[in-house]
GROMACS .gro file of C-alpha atoms in nm:
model
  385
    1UNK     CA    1   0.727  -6.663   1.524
    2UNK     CA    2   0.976  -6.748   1.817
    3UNK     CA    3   0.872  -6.583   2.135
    4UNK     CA    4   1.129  -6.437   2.411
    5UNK     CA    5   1.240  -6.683   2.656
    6UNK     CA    6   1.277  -6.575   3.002
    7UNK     CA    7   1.656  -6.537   2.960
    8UNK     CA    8   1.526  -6.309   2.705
    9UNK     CA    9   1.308  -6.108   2.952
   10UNK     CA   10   1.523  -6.073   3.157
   11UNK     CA   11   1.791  -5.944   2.925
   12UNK     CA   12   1.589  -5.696   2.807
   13UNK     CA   13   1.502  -5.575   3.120
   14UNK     CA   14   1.895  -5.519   3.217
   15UNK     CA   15   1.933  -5.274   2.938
   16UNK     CA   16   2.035  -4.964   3.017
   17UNK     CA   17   1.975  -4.746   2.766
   18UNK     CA   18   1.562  -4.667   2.839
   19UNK     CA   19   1.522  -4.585   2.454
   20UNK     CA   20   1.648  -4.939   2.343
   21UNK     CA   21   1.492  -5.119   2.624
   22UNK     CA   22   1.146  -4.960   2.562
   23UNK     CA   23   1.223  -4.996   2.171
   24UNK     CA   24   1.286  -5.390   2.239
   25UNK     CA   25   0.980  -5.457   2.492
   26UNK     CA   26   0.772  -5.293   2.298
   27UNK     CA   27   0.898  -5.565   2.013
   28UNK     CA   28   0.862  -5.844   2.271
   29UNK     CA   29   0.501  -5.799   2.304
   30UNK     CA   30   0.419  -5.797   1.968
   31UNK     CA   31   0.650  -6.105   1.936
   32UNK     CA   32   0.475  -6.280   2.262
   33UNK     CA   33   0.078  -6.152   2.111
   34UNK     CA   34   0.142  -6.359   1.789
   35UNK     CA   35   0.255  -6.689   1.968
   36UNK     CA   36  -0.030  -6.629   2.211
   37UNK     CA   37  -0.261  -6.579   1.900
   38UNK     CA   38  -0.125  -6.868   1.746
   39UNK     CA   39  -0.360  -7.069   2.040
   40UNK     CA   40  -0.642  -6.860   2.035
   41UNK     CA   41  -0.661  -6.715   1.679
   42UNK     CA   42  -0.727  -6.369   1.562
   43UNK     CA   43  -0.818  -6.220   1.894
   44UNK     CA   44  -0.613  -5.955   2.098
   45UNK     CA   45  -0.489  -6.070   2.410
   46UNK     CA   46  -0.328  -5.857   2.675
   47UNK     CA   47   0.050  -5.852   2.479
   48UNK     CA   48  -0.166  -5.723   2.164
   49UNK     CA   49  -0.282  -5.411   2.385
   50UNK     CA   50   0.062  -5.380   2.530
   51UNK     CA   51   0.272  -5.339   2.218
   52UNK     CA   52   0.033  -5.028   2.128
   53UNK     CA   53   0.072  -4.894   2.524
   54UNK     CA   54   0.423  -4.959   2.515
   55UNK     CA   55   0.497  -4.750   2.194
   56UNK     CA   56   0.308  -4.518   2.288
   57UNK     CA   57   0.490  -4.495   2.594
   58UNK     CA   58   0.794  -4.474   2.409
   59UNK     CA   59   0.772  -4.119   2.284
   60UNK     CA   60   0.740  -4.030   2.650
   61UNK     CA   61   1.070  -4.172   2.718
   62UNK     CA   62   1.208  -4.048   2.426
   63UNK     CA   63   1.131  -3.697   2.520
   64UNK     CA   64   0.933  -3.651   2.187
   65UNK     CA   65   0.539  -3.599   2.257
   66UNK     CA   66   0.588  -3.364   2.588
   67UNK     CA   67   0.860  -3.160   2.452
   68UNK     CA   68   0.650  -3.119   2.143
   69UNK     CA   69   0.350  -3.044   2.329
   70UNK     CA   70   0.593  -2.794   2.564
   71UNK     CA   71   0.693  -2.596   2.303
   72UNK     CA   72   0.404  -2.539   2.089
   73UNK     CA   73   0.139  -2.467   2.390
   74UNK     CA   74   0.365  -2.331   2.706
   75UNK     CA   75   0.450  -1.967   2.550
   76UNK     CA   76   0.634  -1.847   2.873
   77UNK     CA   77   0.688  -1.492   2.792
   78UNK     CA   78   0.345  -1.410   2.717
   79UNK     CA   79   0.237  -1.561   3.091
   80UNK     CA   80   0.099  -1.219   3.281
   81UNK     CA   81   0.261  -1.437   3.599
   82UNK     CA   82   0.614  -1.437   3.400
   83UNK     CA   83   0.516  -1.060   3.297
   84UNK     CA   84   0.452  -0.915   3.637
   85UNK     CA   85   0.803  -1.096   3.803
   86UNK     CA   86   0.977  -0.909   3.502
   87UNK     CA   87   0.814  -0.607   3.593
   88UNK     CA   88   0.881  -0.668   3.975
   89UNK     CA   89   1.289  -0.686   3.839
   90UNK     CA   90   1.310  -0.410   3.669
   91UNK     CA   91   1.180  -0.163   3.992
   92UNK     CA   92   1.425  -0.379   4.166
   93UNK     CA   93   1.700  -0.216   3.939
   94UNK     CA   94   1.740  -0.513   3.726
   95UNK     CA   95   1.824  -0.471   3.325
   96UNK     CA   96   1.521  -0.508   3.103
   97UNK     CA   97   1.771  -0.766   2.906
   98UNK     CA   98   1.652  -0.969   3.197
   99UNK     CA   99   1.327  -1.097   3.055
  100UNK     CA  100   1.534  -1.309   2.785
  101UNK     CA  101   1.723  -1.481   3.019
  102UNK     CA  102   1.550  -1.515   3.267
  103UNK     CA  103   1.341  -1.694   2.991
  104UNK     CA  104   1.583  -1.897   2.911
  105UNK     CA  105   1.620  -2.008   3.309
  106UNK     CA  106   1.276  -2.093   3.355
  107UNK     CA  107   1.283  -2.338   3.003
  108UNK     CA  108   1.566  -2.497   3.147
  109UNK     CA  109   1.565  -2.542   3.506
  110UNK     CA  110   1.152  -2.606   3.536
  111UNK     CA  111   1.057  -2.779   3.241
  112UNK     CA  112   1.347  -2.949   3.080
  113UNK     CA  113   1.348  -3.118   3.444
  114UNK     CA  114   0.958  -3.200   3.445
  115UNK     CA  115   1.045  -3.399   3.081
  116UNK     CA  116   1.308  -3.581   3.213
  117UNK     CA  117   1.148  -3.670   3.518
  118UNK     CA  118   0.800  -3.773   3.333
  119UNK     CA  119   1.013  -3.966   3.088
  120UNK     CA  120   1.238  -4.164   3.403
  121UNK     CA  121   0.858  -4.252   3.561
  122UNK     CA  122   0.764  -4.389   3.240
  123UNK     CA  123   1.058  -4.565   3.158
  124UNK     CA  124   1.050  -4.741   3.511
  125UNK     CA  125   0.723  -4.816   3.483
  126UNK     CA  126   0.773  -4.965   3.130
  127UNK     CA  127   1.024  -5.160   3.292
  128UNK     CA  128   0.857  -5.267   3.591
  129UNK     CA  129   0.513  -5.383   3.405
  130UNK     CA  130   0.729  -5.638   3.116
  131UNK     CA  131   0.985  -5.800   3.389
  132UNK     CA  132   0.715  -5.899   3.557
  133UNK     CA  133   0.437  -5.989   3.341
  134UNK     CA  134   0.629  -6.001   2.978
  135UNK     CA  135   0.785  -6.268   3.224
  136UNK     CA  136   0.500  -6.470   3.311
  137UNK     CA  137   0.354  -6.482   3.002
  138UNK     CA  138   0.723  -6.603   2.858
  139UNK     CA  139   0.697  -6.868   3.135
  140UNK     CA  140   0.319  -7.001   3.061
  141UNK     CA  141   0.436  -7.028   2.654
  142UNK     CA  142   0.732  -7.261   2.777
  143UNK     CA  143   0.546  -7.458   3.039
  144UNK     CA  144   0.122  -7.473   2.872
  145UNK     CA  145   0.212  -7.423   2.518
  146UNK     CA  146   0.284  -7.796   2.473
  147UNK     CA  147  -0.039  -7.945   2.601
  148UNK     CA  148  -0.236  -8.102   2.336
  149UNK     CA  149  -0.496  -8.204   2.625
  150UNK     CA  150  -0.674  -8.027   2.897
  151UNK     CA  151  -0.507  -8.116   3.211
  152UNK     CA  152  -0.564  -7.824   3.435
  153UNK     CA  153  -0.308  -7.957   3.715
  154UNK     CA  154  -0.060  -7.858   3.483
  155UNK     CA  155  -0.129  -7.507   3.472
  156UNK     CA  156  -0.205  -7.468   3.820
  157UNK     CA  157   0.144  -7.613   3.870
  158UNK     CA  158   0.292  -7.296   3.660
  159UNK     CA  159   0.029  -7.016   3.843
  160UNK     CA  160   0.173  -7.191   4.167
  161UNK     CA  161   0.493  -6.968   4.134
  162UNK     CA  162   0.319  -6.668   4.146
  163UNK     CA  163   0.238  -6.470   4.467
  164UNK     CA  164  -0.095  -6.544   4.662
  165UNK     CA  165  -0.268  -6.250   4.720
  166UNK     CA  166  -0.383  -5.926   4.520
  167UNK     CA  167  -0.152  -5.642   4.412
  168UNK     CA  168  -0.002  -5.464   4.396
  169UNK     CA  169   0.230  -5.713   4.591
  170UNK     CA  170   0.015  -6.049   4.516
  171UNK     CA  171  -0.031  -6.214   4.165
  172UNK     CA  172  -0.394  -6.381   4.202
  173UNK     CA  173  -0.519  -6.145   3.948
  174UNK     CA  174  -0.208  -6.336   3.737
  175UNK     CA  175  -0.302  -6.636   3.848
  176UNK     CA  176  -0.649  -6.665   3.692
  177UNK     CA  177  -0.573  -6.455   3.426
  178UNK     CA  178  -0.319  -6.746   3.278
  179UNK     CA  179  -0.588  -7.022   3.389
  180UNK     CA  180  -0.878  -6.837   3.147
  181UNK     CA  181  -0.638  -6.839   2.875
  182UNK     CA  182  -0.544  -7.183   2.973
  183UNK     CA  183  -0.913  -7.289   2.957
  184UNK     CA  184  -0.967  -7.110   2.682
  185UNK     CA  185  -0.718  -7.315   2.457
  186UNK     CA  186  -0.983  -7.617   2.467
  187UNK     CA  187  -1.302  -7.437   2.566
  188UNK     CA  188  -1.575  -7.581   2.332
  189UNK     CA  189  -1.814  -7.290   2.357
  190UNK     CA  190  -1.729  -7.096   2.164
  191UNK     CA  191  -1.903  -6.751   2.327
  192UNK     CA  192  -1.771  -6.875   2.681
  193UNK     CA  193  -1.391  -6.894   2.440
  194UNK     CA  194  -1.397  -6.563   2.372
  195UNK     CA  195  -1.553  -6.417   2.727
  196UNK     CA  196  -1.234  -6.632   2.857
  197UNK     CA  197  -1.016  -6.452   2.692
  198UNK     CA  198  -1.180  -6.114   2.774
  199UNK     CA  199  -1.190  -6.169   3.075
  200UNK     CA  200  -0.754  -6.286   3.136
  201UNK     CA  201  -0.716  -5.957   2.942
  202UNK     CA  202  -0.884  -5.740   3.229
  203UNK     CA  203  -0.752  -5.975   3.528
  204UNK     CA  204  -0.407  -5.899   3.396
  205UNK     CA  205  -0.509  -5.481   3.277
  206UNK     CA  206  -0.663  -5.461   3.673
  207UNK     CA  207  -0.304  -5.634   3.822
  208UNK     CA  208  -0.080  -5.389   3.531
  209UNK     CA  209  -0.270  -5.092   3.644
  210UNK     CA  210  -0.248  -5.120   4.020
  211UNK     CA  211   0.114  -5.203   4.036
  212UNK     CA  212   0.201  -4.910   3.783
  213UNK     CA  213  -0.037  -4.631   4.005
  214UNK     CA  214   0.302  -4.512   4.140
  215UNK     CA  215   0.449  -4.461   3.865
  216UNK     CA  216   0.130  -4.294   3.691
  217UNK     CA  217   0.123  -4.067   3.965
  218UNK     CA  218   0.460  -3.935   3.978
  219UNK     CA  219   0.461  -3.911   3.574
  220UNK     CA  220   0.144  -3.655   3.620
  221UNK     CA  221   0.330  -3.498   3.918
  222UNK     CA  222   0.640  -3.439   3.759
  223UNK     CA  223   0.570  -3.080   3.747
  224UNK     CA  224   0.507  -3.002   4.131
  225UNK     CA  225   0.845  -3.112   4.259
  226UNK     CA  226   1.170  -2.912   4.307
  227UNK     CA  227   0.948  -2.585   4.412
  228UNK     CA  228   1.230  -2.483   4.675
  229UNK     CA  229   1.508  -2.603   4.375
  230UNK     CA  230   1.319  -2.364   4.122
  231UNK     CA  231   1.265  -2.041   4.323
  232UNK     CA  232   1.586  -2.056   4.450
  233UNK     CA  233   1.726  -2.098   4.122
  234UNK     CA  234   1.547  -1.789   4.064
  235UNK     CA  235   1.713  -1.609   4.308
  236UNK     CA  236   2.036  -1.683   4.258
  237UNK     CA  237   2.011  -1.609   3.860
  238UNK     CA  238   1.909  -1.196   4.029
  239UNK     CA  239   2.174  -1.220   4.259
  240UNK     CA  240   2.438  -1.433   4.158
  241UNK     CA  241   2.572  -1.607   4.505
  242UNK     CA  242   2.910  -1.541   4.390
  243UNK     CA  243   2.904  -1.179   4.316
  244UNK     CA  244   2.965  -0.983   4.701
  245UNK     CA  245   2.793  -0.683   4.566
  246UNK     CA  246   2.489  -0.896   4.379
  247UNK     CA  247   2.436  -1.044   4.733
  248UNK     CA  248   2.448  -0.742   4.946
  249UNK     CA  249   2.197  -0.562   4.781
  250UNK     CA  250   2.009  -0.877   4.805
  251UNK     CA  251   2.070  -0.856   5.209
  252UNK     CA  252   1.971  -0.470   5.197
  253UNK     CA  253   1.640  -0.507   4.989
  254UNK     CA  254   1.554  -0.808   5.230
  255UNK     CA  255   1.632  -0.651   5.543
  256UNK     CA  256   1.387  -0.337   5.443
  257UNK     CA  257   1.105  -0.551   5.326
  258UNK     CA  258   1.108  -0.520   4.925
  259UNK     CA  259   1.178  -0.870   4.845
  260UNK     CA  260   0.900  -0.991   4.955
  261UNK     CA  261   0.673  -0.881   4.628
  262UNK     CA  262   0.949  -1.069   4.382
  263UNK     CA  263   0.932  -1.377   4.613
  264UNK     CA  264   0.595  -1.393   4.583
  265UNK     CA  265   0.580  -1.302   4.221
  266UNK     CA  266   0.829  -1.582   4.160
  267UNK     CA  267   0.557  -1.835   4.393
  268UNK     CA  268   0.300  -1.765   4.186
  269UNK     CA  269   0.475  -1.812   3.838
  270UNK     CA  270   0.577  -2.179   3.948
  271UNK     CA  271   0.236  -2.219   4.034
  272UNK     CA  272   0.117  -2.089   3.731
  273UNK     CA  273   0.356  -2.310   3.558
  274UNK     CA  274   0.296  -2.635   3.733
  275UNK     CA  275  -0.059  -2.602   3.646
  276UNK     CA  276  -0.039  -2.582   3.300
  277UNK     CA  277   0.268  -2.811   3.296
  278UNK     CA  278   0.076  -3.088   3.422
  279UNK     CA  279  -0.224  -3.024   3.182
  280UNK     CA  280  -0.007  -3.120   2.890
  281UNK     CA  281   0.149  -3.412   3.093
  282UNK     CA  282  -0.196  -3.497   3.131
  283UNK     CA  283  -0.295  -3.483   2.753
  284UNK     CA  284  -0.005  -3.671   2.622
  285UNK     CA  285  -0.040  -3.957   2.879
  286UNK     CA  286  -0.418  -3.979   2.789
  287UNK     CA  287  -0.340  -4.043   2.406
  288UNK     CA  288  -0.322  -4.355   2.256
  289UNK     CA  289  -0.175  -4.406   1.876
  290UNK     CA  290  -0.318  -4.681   1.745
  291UNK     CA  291  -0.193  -4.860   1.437
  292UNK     CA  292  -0.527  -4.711   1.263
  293UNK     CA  293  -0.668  -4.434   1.464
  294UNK     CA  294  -0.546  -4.185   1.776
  295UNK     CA  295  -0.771  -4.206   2.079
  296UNK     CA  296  -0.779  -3.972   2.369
  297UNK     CA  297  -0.829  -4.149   2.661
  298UNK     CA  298  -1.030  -3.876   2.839
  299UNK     CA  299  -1.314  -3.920   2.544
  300UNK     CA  300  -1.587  -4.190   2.568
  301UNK     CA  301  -1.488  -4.497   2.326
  302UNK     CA  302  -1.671  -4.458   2.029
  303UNK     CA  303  -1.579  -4.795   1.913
  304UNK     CA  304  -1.938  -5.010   1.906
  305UNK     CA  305  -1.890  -5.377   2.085
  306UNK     CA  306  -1.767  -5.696   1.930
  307UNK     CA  307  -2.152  -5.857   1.799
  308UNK     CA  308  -1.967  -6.145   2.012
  309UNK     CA  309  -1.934  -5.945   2.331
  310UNK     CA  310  -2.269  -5.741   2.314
  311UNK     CA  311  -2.443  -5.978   2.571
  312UNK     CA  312  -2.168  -6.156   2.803
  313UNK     CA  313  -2.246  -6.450   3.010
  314UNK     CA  314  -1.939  -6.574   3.141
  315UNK     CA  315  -2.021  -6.509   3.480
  316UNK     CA  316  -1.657  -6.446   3.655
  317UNK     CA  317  -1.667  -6.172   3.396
  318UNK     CA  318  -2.008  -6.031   3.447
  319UNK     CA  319  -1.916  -6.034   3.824
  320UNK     CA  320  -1.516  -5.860   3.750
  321UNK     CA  321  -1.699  -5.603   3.509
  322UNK     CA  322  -1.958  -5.502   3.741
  323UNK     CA  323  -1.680  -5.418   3.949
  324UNK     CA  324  -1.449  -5.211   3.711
  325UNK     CA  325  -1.737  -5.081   3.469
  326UNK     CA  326  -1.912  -4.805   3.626
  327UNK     CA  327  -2.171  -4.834   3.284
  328UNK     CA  328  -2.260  -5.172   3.226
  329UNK     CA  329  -2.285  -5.250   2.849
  330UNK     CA  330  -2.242  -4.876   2.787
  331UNK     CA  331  -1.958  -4.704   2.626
  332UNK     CA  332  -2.137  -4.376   2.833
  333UNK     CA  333  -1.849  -4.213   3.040
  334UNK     CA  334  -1.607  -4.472   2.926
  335UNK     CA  335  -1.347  -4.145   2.900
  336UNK     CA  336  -1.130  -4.120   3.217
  337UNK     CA  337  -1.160  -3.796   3.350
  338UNK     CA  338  -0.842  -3.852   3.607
  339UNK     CA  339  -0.597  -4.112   3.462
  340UNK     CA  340  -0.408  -4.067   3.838
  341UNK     CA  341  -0.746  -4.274   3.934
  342UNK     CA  342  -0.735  -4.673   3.894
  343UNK     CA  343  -1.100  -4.684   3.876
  344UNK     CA  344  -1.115  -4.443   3.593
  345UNK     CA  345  -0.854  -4.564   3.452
  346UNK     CA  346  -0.999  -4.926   3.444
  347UNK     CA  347  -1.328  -4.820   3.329
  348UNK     CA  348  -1.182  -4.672   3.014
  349UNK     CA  349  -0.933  -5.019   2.965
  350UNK     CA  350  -1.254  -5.257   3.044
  351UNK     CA  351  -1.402  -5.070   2.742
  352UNK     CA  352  -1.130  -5.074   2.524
  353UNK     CA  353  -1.056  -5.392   2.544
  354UNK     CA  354  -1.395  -5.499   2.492
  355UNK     CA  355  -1.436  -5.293   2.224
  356UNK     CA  356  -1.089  -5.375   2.024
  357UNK     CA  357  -1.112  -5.765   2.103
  358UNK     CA  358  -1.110  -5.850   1.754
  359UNK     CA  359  -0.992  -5.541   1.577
  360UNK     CA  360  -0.726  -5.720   1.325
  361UNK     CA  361  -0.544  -5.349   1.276
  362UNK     CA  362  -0.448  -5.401   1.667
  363UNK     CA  363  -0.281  -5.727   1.528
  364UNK     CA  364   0.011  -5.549   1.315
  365UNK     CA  365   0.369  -5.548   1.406
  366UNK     CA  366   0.484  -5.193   1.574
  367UNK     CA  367   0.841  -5.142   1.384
  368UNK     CA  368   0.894  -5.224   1.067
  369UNK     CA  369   1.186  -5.545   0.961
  370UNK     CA  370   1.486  -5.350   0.913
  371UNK     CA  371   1.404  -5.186   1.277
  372UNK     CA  372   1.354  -5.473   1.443
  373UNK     CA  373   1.666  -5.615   1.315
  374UNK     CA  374   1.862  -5.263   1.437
  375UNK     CA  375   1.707  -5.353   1.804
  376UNK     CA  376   1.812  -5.677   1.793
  377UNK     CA  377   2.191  -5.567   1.688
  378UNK     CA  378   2.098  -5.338   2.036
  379UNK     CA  379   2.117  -5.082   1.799
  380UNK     CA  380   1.848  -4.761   1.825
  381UNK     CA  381   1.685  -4.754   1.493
  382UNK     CA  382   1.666  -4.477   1.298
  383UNK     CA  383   1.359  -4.341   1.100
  384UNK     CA  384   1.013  -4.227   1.292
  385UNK     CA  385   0.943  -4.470   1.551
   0.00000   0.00000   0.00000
C-alpha cells in the first residue's frame, strides 16, 4: 500500500467540503498505519488509533450521532421549564396554538445551532490534528523509510524541522515520538521494540490531545453560547418586531412589571436546555466505535493488557506513564469522568492504547473498496459510513 505524500496532506486538508475531507483523512490514516506497520509488523501505531477516532469523529461532522441522540432523548414539550413559559404565555394573552410553535422555535434556533456548531469544532479539529501530524508522519515515511541501517543522524535531521518546545505550540513530544519509532525499526530487544512503539504512540496521543483541548472544549460547550441570540429570539417570536401592535403591548406589559416572570421563565428553559444539551454532547463525544466493539470512554477499559506490556521496563515510558496514568498498571478509573480535562482524557488514551497494542481487529480498513474509490473520485460515498 502507497501512503499519502505530503502534496497529498496537504490536499486533503484544502477540501472544503468537511464530510469529504473527514471521509478522506480518515482513509489516510488507515493508508499511513499499514505502511507504518509494514516496519514494525502487526502492532497499532498512532495512525491505527486515528482512523477509528477519526470515523468516529465523522458522524459528529456529519450531524448523525447528536441529532440522533437529540431527538430520541431531548423531548422538549414534556420539559416542566418549556411547560411553565407556555403557561406564563397564555396569562399573557397568547394563543394556546403557541406551544407548537413555539416548539418548533426552540428545535430550530437552540439546538439545530448547538449541532452545527459541535460538528464545525470537530471538523476543525479533525482538520487541525491530520495537517499537522498526518503530515509528519507522511514526511518521516519519505525521509526514514529507506534506511536499511541504523543511522540515527538521519532521523534527527527530519525531527530537526519540527518546533522545539512542548505544545501546544512546540513539537518535542513529535520529535521523540518519530525517534522511538525510528529506533524501534532496528531495536533488537524485542520487549524494549514494542515499549518503543508504545511509548511514540502516547508522545504523539499527549501532543494530539493538548493541541485539540480547544477544540474539545468548545465541541462540549456548544450548547452555552448564543444565550442573548436565543432569548431574544424568544421574544421576538411573542412579539413579532414588525407588528406595531405586537410591540406595544410588549412596551405596556414591560413598563407595568409583568414581563419580568416570562423573561425569567424563558432564562431558565435555556438553562434547562443547555444542561441537558451538553449531557448528550458529552455522551456521543465519549463513544468510541470500534471495528469490533463500542466503548464509552467514561467506563474503565475492560480490555486486560498485552502479556507483552504487563510489566514495562522501557524507562522513558515508565517515567511518561507515571506522569499521564493516575493508576499504574491498573485499568482502575481508566474511564474519563470529564473528557474537557487533558489529564483524564490521557489517562483513558494511555490505557487504551496499551490495552489495544496488538488487537489485529484495530488493524482493518474503515470504508470498504468501492468507498474508498468514491473518495478518491472526491465523491461522498453512499451507503452507512
Amino acid at each position: 500500500m502507497q501512503a499519502p505524500t505530503t502534496t497529498d496532506i496537504q490536499r486533503i486538508a484544502l477540501i472544503n467540503d468537511p464530510v469529504l475531507r473527514n471521509l478522506t483523512i480518515t482513509q489516510s490514516y488507515y493508508e499511513l498505519s499499514q505502511v507504518i506497520m509494514a516496519r514494525t509488523g502487526p502492532v497499532a501505531n498512532w495512525c491505527t488509533f486515528a482512523t477509528w477516532a477519526s470515523r468516529q469523529a465523522g458522524q459528529s461532522i456529519r450531524k448523525e450521532d447528536l441529532q440522533r441522540a437529540l431527538e430520541a432523548k431531548l423531548d422538549i414539550e414534556l420539559l416542566e421549564e418549556f411547560q411553565a413559559l407556555i403557561a406564563i404565555a397564555i396569562q399573557l394573552g397568547m394563543d394556546s396554538s403557541i406551544k407548537t410553535r413555539l416548539h418548533t422555535l426552540v428545535k430550530n434556533s437552540l439546538l439545530t445551532r448547538v449541532v452545527d456548531q459541535t460538528s464545525e469544532a470537530v471538523a476543525k479539529g479533525n482538520k487541525k490534528v491530520f495537517e499537522e501530524i498526518g503530515l509528519e508522519f507522511s514526511r518521516f515515511i519519505a525521509t526514514c523509510f529507506g534506511n536499511t541501517k541504523f543511522e540515527l543522524q538521519h532521523c534527527e535531521l527530519f525531527c530537526q524541522e519540527m518546533r522545539a518546545g512542548d505544545p501546544p505550540d512546540g513539537q518535542q513530544y513529535l520529535r521523540r515520538a518519530f525517534t522511538n519509532y525510528y529506533m524501534a525499526f532496528f531495536e533488537q530487544d524485542e520487549q524494549l521494540r514494542l515499549e518503543r512503539l508504545l511509548l511514540a504512540n502516547l508522545e504523539i496521543g499527549f501532543h494530539e490531545q493538548t493541541r485539540l483541548q480547544p477544540e474539545i472544549l468548545a465541541s462540549l460547550n456548544a450548547a452555552f453560547t448564543g444565550k442573548e441570540a436565543f432569548r431574544k429570539g424568544v421574544i421576538d417570536f411573542l412579539f413579532p418586531p414588525g407588528s406595531l401592535l405586537s410591540q406595544l403591548r410588549f412596551i405596556y406589559l414591560k413598563i407595568i412589571g409583568r414581563t419580568s416572570r416570562l423573561e425569567a421563565a424563558i432564562d431558565k428553559l435555556i438553562t434547562g436546555l443547555q444542561h441537558l444539551v451538553r449531557k448528550q454532547i458529552t455522551a456521543c463525544l465519549m463513544t468510541l466505535n470500534l471495528p469490533h466493539e463500542n466503548l464509552l470512554l467514561s467506563k474503565d477499559l475492560q480490555h486486560a493488557y498485552p502479556a507483552a506490556l504487563t510489566h514495562l521496563s522501557c524507562k522513558d515510558l515508565v517515567e511518561l506513564m507515571a506522569r499521564i496514568d493516575a493508576t499504574p498498571d491498573s485499568l482502575k478509573e481508566s474511564g474519563a469522568e470529564d473528557w474537557s480535562d487533558l489529564t483524564d482524557r490521557m489517562h483513558f488514551i494511555t490505557e487504551l492504547f496499551r490495552c489495544y497494542q496488538f488487537d489485529e481487529q484495530m488493524f482493518q480498513p474503515a470504508f470498504k473498496q468501492e468507498q474508498v474509490n468514491a473518495m478518491k473520485r472526491g465523491v461522498v460515498p453512499v451507503g452507512k459510513l
